[in-house]
Coordinates of C-alpha atoms in Angstrom, one line a residue:
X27 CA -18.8 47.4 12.5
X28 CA -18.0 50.6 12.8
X29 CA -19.8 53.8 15.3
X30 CA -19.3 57.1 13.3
X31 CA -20.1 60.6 15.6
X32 CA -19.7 63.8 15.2
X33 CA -16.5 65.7 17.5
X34 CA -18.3 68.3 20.1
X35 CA -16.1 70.0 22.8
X36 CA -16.2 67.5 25.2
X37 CA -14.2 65.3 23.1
X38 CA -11.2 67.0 22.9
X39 CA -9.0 65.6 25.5
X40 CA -10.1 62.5 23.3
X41 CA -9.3 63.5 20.0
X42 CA -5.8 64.9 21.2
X43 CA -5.1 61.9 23.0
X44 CA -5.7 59.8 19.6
X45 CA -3.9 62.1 17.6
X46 CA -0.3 61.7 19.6
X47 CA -1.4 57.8 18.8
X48 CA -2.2 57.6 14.9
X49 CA 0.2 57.1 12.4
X50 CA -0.5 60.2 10.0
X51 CA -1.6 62.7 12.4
X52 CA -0.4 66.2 12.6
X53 CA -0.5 69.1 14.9
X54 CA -2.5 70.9 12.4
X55 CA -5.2 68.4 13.8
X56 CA -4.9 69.6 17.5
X57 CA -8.1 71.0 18.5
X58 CA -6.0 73.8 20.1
X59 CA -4.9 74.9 16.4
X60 CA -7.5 73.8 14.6
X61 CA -10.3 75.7 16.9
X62 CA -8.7 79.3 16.9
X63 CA -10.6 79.7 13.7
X64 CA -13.6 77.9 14.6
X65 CA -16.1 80.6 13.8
X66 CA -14.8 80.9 10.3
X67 CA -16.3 76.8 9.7
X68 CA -19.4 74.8 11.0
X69 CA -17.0 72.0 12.5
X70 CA -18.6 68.3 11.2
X71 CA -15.3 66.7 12.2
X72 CA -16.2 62.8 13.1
X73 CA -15.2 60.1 15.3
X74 CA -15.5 56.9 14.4
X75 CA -15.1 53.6 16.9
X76 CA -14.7 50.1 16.8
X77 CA -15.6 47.2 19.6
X78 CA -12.1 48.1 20.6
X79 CA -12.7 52.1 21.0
X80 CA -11.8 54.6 18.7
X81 CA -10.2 54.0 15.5
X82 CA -10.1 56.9 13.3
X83 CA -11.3 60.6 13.2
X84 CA -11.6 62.8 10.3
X85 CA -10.9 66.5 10.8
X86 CA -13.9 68.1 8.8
X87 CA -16.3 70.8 8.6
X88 CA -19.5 71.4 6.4
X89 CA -20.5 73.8 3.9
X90 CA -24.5 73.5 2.7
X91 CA -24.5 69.8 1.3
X92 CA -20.4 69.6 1.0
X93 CA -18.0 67.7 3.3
X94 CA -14.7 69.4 3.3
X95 CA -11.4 68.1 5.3
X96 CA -10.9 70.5 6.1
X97 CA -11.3 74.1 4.2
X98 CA -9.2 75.6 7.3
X99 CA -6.1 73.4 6.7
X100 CA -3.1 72.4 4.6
X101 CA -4.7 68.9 4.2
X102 CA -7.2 66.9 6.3
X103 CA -8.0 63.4 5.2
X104 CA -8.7 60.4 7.8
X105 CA -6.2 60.3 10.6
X106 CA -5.9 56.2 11.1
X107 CA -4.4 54.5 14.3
X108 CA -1.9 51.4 13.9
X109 CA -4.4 49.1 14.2
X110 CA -6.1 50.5 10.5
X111 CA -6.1 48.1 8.3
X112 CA -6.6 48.6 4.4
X113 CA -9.9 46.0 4.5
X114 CA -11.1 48.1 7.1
X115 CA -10.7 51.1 5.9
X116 CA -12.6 50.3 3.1
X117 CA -15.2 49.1 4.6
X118 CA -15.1 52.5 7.0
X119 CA -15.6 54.5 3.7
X120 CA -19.0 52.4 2.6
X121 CA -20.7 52.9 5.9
X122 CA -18.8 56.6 6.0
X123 CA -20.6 57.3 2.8
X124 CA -24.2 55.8 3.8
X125 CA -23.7 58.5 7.4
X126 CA -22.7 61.1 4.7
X127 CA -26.0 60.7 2.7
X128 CA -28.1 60.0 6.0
X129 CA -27.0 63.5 7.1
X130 CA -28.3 65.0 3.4
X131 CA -25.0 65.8 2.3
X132 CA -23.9 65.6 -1.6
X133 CA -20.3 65.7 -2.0
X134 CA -16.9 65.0 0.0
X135 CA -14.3 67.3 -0.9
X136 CA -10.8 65.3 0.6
X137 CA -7.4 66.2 1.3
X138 CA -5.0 63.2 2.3
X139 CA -2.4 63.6 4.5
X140 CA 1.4 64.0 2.4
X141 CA 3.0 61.4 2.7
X142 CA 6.1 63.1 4.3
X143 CA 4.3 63.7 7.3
X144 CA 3.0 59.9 7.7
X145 CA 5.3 58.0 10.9
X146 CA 3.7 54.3 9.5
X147 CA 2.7 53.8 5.8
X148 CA -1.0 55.5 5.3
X149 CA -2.4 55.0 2.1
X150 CA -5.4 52.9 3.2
X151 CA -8.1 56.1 2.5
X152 CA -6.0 56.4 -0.9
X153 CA -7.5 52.5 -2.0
X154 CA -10.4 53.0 -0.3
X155 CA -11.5 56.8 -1.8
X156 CA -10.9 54.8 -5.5
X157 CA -12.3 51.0 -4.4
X158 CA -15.2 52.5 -2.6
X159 CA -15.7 56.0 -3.4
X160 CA -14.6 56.0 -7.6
X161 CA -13.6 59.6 -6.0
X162 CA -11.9 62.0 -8.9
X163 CA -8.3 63.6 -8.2
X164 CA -9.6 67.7 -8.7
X165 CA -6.4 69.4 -8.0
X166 CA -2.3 68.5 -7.2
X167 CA -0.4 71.0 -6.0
X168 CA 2.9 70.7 -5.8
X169 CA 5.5 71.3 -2.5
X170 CA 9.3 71.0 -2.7
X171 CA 10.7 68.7 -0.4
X172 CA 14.4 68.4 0.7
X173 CA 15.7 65.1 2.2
X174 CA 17.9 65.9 4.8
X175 CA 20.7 63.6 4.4
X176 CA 20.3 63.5 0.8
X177 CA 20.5 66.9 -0.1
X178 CA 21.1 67.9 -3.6
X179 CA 23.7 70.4 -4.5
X180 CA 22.5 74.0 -4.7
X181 CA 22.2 75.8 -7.5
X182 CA 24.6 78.3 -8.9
X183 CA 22.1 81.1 -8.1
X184 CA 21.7 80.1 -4.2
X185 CA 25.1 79.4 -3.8
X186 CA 26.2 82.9 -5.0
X187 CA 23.5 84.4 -2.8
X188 CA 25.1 83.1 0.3
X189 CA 28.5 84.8 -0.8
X190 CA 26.7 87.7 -0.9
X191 CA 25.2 87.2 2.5
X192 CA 28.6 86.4 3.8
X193 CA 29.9 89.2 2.5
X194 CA 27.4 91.7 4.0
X195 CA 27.7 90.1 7.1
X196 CA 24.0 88.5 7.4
X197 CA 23.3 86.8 10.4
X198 CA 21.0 83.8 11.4
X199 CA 19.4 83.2 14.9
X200 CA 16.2 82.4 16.2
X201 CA 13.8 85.4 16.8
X202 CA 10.5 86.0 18.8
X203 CA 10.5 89.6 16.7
X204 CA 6.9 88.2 15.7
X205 CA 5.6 92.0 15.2
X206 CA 8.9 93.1 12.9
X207 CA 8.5 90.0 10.7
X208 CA 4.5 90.1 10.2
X209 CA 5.1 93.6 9.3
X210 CA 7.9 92.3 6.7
X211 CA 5.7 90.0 5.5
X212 CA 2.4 91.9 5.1
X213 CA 4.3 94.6 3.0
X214 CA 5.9 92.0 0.6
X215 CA 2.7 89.9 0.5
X216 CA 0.7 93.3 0.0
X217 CA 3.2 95.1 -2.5
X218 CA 3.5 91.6 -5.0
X219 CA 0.4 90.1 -4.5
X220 CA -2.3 92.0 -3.4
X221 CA -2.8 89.5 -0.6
X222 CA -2.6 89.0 3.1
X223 CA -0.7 86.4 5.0
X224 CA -3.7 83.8 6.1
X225 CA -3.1 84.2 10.3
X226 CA -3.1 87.6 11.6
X227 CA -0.5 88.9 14.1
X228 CA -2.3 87.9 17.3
X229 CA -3.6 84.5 15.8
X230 CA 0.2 83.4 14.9
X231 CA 1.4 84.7 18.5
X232 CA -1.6 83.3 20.0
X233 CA -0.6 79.9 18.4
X234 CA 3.4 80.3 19.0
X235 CA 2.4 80.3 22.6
X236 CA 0.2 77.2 22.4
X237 CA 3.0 75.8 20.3
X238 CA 5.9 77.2 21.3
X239 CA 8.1 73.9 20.1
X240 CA 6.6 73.6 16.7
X241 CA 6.3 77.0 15.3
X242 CA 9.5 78.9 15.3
X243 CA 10.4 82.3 13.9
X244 CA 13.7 82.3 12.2
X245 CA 15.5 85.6 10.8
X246 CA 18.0 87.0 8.8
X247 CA 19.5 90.3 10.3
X248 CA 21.8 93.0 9.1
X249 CA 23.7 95.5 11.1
X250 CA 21.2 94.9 13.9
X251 CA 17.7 95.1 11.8
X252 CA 15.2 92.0 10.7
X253 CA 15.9 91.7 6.3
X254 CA 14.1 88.6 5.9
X255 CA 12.9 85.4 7.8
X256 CA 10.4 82.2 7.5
X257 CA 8.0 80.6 10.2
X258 CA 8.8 76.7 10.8
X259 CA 6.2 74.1 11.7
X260 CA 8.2 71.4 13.4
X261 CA 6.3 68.7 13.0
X262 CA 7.1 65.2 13.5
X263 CA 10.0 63.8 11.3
X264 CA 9.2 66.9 9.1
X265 CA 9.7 70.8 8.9
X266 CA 7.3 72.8 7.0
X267 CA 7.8 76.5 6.1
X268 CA 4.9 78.5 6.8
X269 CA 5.9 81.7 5.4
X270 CA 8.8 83.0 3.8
X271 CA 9.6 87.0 3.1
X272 CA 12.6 89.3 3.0
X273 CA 12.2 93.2 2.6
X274 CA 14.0 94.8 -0.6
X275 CA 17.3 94.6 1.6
X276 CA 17.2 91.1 2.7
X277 CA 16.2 90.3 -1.6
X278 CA 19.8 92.0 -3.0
X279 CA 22.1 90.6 0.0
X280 CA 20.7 87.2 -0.6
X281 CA 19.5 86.9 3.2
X282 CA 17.2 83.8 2.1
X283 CA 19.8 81.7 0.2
X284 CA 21.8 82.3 3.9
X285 CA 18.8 81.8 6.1
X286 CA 17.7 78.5 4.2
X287 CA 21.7 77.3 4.2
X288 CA 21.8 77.9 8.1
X289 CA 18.7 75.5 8.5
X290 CA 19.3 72.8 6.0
X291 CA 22.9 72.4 6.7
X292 CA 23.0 73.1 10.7
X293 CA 19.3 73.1 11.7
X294 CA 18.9 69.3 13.4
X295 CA 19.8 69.8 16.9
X296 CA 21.0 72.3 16.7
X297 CA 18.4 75.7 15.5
X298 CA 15.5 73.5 16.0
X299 CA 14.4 70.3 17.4
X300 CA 11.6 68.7 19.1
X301 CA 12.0 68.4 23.1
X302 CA 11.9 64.1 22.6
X303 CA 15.7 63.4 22.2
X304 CA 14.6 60.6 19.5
X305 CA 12.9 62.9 16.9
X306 CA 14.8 62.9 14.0
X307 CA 13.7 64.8 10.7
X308 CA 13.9 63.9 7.5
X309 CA 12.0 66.0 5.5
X310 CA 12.5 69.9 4.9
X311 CA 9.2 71.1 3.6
X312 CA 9.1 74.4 1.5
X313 CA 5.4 74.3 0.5
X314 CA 3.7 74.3 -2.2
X315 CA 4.7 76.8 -5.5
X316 CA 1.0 76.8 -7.6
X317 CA -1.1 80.0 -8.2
X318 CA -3.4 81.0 -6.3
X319 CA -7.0 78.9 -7.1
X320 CA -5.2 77.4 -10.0
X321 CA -2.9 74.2 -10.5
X322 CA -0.9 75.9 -12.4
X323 CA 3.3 76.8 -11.2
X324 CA 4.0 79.7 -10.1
X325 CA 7.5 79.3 -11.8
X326 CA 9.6 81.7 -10.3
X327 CA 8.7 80.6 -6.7
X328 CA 9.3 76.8 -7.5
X329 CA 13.1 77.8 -9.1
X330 CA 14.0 79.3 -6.2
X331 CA 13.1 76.7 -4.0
X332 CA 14.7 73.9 -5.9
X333 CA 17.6 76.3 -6.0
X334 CA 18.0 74.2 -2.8
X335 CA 18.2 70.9 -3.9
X336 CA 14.0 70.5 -3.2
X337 CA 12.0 68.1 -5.5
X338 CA 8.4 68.0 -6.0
X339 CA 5.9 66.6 -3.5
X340 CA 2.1 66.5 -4.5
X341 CA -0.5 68.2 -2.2
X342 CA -3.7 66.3 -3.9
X343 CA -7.9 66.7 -3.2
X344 CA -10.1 64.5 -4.8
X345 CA -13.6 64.7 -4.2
X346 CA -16.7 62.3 -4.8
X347 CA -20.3 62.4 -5.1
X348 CA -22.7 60.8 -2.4
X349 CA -25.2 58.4 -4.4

């Protein structure tokens, strides 16, 4: 019923042109984003056809005897075209897992696309990885979401923030300052968690280029000077932040409660926007708020994010054993 084979290079106009298609597809999918770290991952990401052509592809790579989708991104899972249908989808995932085994591998380790970022209901793979697979949910992490034109009051905190923003006359504009914020945010990142943000400089400008409508630099600036800031992925019907930092400065003025009231409340057509006239977003995605390697919430993070009106999301993996 189905043709599974493995993505090589000379699939990619292919692949691309599929992804545009499916209903739950992402950028983060685009072999021009997904390949800038391609030597960090054997790829194993797969194709899989019908009598009709190709159906659905699974962004993936492989680590000894464990499928992953896909240990480079957010979430993977199987990116499905209109025609999926939840019958077919199962059966997909029985010959999926008889290819998985005839390739010697052991485990899947599979993360579904969010919901938020679906343009057509997608939770065929969901039925399927518990009908099929009796796959086990391993971790849920959770994101806060904001719905655009339901947006809940902000809290007492955030709102006094942006007084004092007002007050110290923070500004809000779009900025291709990529150098001043990536040393912003390497300081914070380094100074409170020992850590370092997950693109270099060059990789994010690299990718800015190649995407120069979906990832957007936004910042906060006082008497001339970049205080604070965040990185957008424009994606479809939602907007994700990527990172989010603001230097000591930025922290006491409240430059983030100002910056994140700009783009909630004035953002859609107006900071940002897709160049199709008949995007419309929906979704305001903060990311997700859990330690690092751990379910657990990283509570401070989370209250300041549902400071603006953001309620949880779950980021979930679920992985399976191949018998």
């Amino acid at each position: 019923m189905f043709d599974i084979q493995r993505y090589t290079p000379e699939c990619k106009a292919e692949w691309n042109a599929f992804l545009t298609r499916s209903k739950n597809g992402t950028f983060l999918f685009d072999r021009g984003y997904m390949d800038y770290h391609s030597d960090r991952f054997e790829d194993c990401s797969l194709m899989i056809y019908d009598k009709r052509g190709l159906y659905a592809m699974l962004p993936a790579n492989r680590c000894d005897d464990v499928l992953y989708s896909h240990q480079g991104l957010t979430y993977g899972g199987l990116v499905m075209s209109e025609r999926c249908t939840t019958a077919a989808v199962r059966d997909l995932f029985s010959m999926l897992n008889i290819w998985l085994r005839d390739q010697d591998f052991s485990r899947v380790v599979y993360k579904p696309v969010p919901w938020i970022y679906t343009s057509l209901p997608s939770g065929e793979d969901l039925y399927a990885l518990s009908n099929v697979c009796h796959a086990q949910l391993t971790s849920r992490d959770v994101a806060s979401v904001v719905i655009l034109d339901r947006r809940l009051p902000f809290s007492t905190l955030r709102q006094r923030g942006i007084k004092k923003a007002e007050k110290a006359q923070v500004t809000i504009c779009e900025s291709d300052d990529w150098t001043a914020f990536w040393s912003l945010l390497e300081e914070r990142l380094l100074h409170r968690h020992g850590a370092y943000p997950v693109h270099t400089l060059s990789e994010i400008q690299m990718l800015h280029e190649h995407f120069p409508d979906i990832i957007r630099l936004f910042a906060a600036y006082k008497d001339g000077h970049m205080i604070g800031g965040t990185v957008l992925y424009v994606i479809r019907q939602t907007v994700k932040t990527q990172y989010i930092a603001a230097n000591d400065e930025g922290l006491a003025v409240g430059a983030l409660d100002m910056l994140f009231n700009t783009l909630l409340t004035q953002g859609d057509g107006e900071l940002y926007s897709f160049t199709s006239p008949t995007t419309h977003h929906i979704f305001f995605d903060f990311g997700t708020s859990n330690m690092p390697g751990s379910d657990d919430l990283h509570d401070s993070l989370i209250f300041q994010k549902e400071g603006f009106g953001a309620r949880a999301v779950c980021y979930d993996t679920y992985e399976w054993n191949i018998i």
